[in-house]
Coordinates of C-alpha atoms in Angstrom, one line a residue:
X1 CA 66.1 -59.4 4.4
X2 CA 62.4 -60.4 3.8
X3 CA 61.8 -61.2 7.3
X4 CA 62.7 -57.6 8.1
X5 CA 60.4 -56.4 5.5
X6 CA 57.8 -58.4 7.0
X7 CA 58.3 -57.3 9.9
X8 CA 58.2 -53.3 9.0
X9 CA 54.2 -53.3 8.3
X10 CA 53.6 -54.8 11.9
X11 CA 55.8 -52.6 13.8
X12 CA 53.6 -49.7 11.7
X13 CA 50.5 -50.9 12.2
X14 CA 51.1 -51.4 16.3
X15 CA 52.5 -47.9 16.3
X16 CA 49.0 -46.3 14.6
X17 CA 47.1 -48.4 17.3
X18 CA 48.9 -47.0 19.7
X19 CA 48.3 -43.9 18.6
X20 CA 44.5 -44.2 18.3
X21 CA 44.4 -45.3 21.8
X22 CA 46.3 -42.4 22.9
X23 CA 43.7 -40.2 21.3
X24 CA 41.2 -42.4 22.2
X25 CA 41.8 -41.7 26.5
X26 CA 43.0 -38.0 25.6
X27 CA 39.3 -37.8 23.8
X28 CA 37.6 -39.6 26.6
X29 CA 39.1 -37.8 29.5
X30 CA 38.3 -34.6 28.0
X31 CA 34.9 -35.2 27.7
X32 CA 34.8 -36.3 30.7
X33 CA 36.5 -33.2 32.6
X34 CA 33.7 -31.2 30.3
X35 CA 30.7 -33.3 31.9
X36 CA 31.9 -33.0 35.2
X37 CA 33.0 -29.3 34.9
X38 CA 29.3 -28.6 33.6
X39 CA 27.8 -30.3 36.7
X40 CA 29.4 -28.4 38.9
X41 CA 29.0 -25.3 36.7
X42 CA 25.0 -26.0 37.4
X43 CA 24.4 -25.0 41.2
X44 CA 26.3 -21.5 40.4
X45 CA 24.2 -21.2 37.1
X46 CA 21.4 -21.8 39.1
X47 CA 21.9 -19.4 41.8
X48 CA 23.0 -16.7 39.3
X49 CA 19.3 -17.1 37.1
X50 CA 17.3 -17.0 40.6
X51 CA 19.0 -14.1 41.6
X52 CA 18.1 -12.1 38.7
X53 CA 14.0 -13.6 39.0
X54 CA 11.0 -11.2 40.0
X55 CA 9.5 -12.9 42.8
X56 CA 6.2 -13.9 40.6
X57 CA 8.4 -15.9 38.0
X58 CA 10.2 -17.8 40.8
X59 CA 6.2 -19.6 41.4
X60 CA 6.7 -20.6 37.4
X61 CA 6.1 -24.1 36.7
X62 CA 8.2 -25.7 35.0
X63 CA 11.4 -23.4 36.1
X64 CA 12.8 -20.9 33.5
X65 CA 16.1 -21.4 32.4
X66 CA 16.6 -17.8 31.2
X67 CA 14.7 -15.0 33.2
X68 CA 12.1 -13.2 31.5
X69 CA 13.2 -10.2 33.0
X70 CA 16.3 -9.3 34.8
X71 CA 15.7 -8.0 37.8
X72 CA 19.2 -6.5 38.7
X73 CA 17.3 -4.2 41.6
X74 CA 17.5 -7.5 43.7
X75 CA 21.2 -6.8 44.8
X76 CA 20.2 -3.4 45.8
X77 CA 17.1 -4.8 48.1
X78 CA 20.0 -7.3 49.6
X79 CA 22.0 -4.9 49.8
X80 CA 19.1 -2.9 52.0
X81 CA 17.8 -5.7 54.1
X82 CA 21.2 -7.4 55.1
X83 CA 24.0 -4.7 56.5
X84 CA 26.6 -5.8 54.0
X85 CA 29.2 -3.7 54.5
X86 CA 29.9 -4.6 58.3
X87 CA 29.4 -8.0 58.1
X88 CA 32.0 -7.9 55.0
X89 CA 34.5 -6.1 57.0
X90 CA 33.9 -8.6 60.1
X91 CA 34.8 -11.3 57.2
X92 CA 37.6 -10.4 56.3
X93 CA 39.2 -9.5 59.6
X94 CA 38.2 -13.1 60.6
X95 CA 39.7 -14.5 57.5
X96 CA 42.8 -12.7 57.3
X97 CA 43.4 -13.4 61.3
X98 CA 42.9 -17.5 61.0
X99 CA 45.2 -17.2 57.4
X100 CA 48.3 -15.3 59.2
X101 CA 47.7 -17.3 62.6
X102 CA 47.7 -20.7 60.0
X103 CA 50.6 -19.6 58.3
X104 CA 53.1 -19.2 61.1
X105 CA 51.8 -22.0 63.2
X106 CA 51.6 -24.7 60.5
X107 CA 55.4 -23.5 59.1
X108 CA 56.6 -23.7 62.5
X109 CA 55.0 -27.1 63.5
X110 CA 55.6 -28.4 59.5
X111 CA 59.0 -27.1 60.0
X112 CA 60.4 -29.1 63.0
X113 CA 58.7 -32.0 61.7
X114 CA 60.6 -31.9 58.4
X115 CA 64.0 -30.6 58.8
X116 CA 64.9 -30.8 62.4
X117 CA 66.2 -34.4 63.7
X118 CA 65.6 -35.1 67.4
X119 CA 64.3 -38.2 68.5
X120 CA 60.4 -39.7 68.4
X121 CA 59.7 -37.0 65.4
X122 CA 58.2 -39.3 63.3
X123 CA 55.9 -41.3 66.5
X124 CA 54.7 -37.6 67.5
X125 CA 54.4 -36.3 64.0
X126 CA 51.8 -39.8 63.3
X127 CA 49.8 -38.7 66.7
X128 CA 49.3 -34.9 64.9
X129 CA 48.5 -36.4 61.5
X130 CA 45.5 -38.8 63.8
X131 CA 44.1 -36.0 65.0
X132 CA 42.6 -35.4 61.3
X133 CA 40.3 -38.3 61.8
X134 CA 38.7 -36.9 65.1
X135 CA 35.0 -35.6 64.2
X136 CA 34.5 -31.9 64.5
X137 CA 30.8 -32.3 66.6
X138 CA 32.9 -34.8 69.4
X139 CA 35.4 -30.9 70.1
X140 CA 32.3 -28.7 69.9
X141 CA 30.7 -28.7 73.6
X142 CA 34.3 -28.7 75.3
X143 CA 35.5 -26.1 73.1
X144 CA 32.4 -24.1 73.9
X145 CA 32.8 -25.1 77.6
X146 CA 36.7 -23.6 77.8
X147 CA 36.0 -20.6 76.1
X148 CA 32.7 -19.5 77.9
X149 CA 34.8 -20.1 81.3
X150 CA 37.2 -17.7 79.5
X151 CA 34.6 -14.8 78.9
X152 CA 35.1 -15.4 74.9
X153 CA 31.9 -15.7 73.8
X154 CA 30.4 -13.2 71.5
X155 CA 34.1 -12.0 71.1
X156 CA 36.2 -13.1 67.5
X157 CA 38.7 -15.0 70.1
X158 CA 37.0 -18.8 70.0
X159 CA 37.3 -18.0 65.7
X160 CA 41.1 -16.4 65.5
X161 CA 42.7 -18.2 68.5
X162 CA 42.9 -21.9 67.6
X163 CA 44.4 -21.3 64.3
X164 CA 47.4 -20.3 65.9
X165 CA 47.8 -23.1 67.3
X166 CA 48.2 -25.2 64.3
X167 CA 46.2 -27.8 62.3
X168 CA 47.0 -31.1 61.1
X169 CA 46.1 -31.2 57.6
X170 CA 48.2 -27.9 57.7
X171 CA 51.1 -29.5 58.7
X172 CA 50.9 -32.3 57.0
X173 CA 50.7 -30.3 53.6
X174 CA 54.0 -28.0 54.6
X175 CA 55.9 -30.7 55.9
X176 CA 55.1 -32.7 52.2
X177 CA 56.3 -29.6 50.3
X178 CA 59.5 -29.0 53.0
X179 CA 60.8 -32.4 52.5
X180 CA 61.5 -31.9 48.8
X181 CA 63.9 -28.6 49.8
X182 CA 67.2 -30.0 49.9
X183 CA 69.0 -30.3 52.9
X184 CA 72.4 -29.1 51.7
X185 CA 70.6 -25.1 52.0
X186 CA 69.6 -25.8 55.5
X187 CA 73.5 -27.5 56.2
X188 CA 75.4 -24.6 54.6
X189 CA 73.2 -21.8 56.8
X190 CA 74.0 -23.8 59.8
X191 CA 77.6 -23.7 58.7
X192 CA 77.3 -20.2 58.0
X193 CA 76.4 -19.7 61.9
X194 CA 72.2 -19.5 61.0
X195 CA 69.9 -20.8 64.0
X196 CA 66.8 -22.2 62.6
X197 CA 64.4 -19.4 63.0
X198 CA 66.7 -17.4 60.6
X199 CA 67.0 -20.9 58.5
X200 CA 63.1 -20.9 58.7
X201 CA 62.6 -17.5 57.6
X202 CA 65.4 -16.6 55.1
X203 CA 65.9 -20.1 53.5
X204 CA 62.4 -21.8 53.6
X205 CA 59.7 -20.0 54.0
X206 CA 60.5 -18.1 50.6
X207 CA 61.1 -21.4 48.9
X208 CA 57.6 -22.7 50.4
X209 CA 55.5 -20.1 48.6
X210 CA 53.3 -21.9 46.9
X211 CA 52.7 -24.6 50.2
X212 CA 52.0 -21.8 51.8
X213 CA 49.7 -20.4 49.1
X214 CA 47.8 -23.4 49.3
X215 CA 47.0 -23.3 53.0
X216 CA 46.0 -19.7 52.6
X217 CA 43.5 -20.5 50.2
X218 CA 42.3 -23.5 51.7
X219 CA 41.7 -22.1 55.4
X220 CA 40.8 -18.5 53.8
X221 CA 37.8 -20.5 51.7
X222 CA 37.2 -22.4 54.9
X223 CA 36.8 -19.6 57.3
X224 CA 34.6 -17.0 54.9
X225 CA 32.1 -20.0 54.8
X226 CA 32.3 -21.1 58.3
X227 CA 28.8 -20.9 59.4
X228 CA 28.2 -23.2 62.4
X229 CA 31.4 -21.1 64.4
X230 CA 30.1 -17.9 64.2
X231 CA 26.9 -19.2 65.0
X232 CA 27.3 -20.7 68.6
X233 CA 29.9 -17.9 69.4
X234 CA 28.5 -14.7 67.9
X235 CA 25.8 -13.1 69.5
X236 CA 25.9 -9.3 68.3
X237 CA 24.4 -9.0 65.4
X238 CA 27.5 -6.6 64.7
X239 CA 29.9 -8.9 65.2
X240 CA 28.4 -11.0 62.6
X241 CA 30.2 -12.2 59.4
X242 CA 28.7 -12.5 55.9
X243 CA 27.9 -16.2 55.9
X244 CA 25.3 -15.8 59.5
X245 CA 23.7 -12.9 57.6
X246 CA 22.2 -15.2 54.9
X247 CA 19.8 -15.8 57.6
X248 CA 18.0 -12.3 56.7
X249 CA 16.2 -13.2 54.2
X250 CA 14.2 -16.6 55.7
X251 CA 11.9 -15.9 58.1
X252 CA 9.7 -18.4 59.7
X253 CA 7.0 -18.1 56.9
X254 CA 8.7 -17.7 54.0
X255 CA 12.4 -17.3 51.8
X256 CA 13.0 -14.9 49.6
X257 CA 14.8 -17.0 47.4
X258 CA 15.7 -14.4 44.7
X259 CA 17.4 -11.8 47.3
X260 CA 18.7 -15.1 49.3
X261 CA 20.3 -15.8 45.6
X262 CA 21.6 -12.2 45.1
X263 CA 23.5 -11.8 48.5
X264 CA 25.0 -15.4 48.0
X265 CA 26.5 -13.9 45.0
X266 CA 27.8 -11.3 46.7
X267 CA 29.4 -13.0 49.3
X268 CA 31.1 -15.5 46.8
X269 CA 32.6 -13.0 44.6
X270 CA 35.0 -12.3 47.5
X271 CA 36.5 -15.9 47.2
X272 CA 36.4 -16.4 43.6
X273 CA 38.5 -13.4 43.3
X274 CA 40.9 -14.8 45.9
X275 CA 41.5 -18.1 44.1
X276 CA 42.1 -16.5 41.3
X277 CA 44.7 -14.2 42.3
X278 CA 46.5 -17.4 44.0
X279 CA 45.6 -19.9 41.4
X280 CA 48.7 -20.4 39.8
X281 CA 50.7 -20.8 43.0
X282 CA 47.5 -23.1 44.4
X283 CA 48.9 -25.7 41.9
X284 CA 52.0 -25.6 41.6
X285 CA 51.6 -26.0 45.4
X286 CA 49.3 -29.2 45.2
X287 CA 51.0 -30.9 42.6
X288 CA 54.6 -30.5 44.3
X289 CA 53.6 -31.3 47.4
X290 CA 51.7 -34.5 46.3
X291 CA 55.1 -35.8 45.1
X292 CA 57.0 -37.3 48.1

């Protein structure tokens, strides 16, 4: 009976360290997450202060944290020197082509990968998954090649068309969320006389919403900041989207850094907004699709 007593202090005092060390991470990881958040937090802060600086505070030596004055006129003067309304509307279409051609590629590709059997899947699906590692400037020549022999240049064709096509990291992603939907659904449609396509569409594809939420967001980010496509392919200045019309406002002799600040701003908004409306389904997406 005394050696159980004995024992009862112990067993209480291991349980409060325990405890403390529990609090101990949760406190260090959270001030962690804080210093990291605010370092990222920095560049936007940043851009948002220059972009509401007069052009003779920007020369101010040390830097001022907090403008003196706000000059909110300086999204009106980037509004009048860069043609924001075009290039917004050649943004989107651009987007919103590469995210549905994304969509239905990488769910096809992801899909027959995932739930279809036939043999060498997993060899082939290895040789896709490869084709991650294969640098970007090593395509950018031949690409350019193939599509000025197909009189695409200065069209949205050598932006829109490869993304129907598919992309590896997009596949790899659906095909990680497909493989946790059971197989029994996919059995019982074939049972019930379903081909795949009507598998695909009526028993997947709305159980791989937020998969499929995640690529939109990730290729819509990637394409409304694509800068070095539109560059080499886009030579109409009407064509253009919002990311080549930056280039306004540097010139040869000087940057307007405060209007340069202001129309960033205005071409971020766009995508903020976007992740934000998907945010929710962006990690459910991630975090079930990281589990197998």
């Amino acid at each position: 009976m005394s050696a159980v007593l004995s024992e009862a202090p112990r067993v209480g005092a291991s349980k409060r360290r325990v405890t403390f060390k529990k609090v101990l991470d949760n406190v260090g990881v959270r001030i962690l997450l804080i210093v990291m958040s605010i370092l990222f937090l920095i560049p936007l802060y940043w851009t948002v202060v220059t972009a509401l600086k007069q052009d003779q505070e920007l020369a101010v030596y040390p830097p001022t944290l907090i403008p003196h004055v706000w000059a909110w006129e300086n999204f009106s003067k980037a509004l009048d020197i860069m043609p924001y309304g075009t290039y917004f509307m050649n943004s989107v279409l651009i987007t919103s082509l590469n995210i549905i051609g994304a969509l239905i590629s990488g769910m096809l590709v992801a899909y027959g990968f995932a739930c279809i059997n036939w043999p060498g899947r997993d060899k082939v699906f290895y040789v896709v998954l490869a084709t991650i590692f294969l640098p970007t400037p090593i395509t950018l020549i031949p690409l350019f090649d193939m599509f000025a022999s197909l009189g695409w240049v200065n069209t949205y064709l050598p932006l829109v068309v490869p993304a129907f096509f598919g992309s590896s990291f997009n596949v790899f992603l659906l095909r990680q969320f497909l493989l946790q939907i059971p197989r029994e659904m996919m059995e019982a449609a074939r049972i019930d006389g379903a081909n795949e396509l009507q598998i695909l569409f009526r028993v997947v594809f709305p159980m791989a919403r937020p998969a499929l939420a995640v690529v939109a967001i990730l290729v819509g980010i990637g394409v409304w900041n694509d800068f070095m496509g539109p560059l080499i392919y886009i030579q109409d200045d009407s064509l253009r989207p919002l990311a080549i019309g930056l280039q306004f406002f540097q010139s040869a002799h000087d940057i307007q850094y405060n209007l340069l600040m202001a129309a960033s701003l205005m071409v971020l908004v766009p995508v903020i907004i976007f992740f934000l409306f998907f945010q929710r389904h962006f990690i459910k997406g991630v975090v079930v699709g990281s589990i197998k």
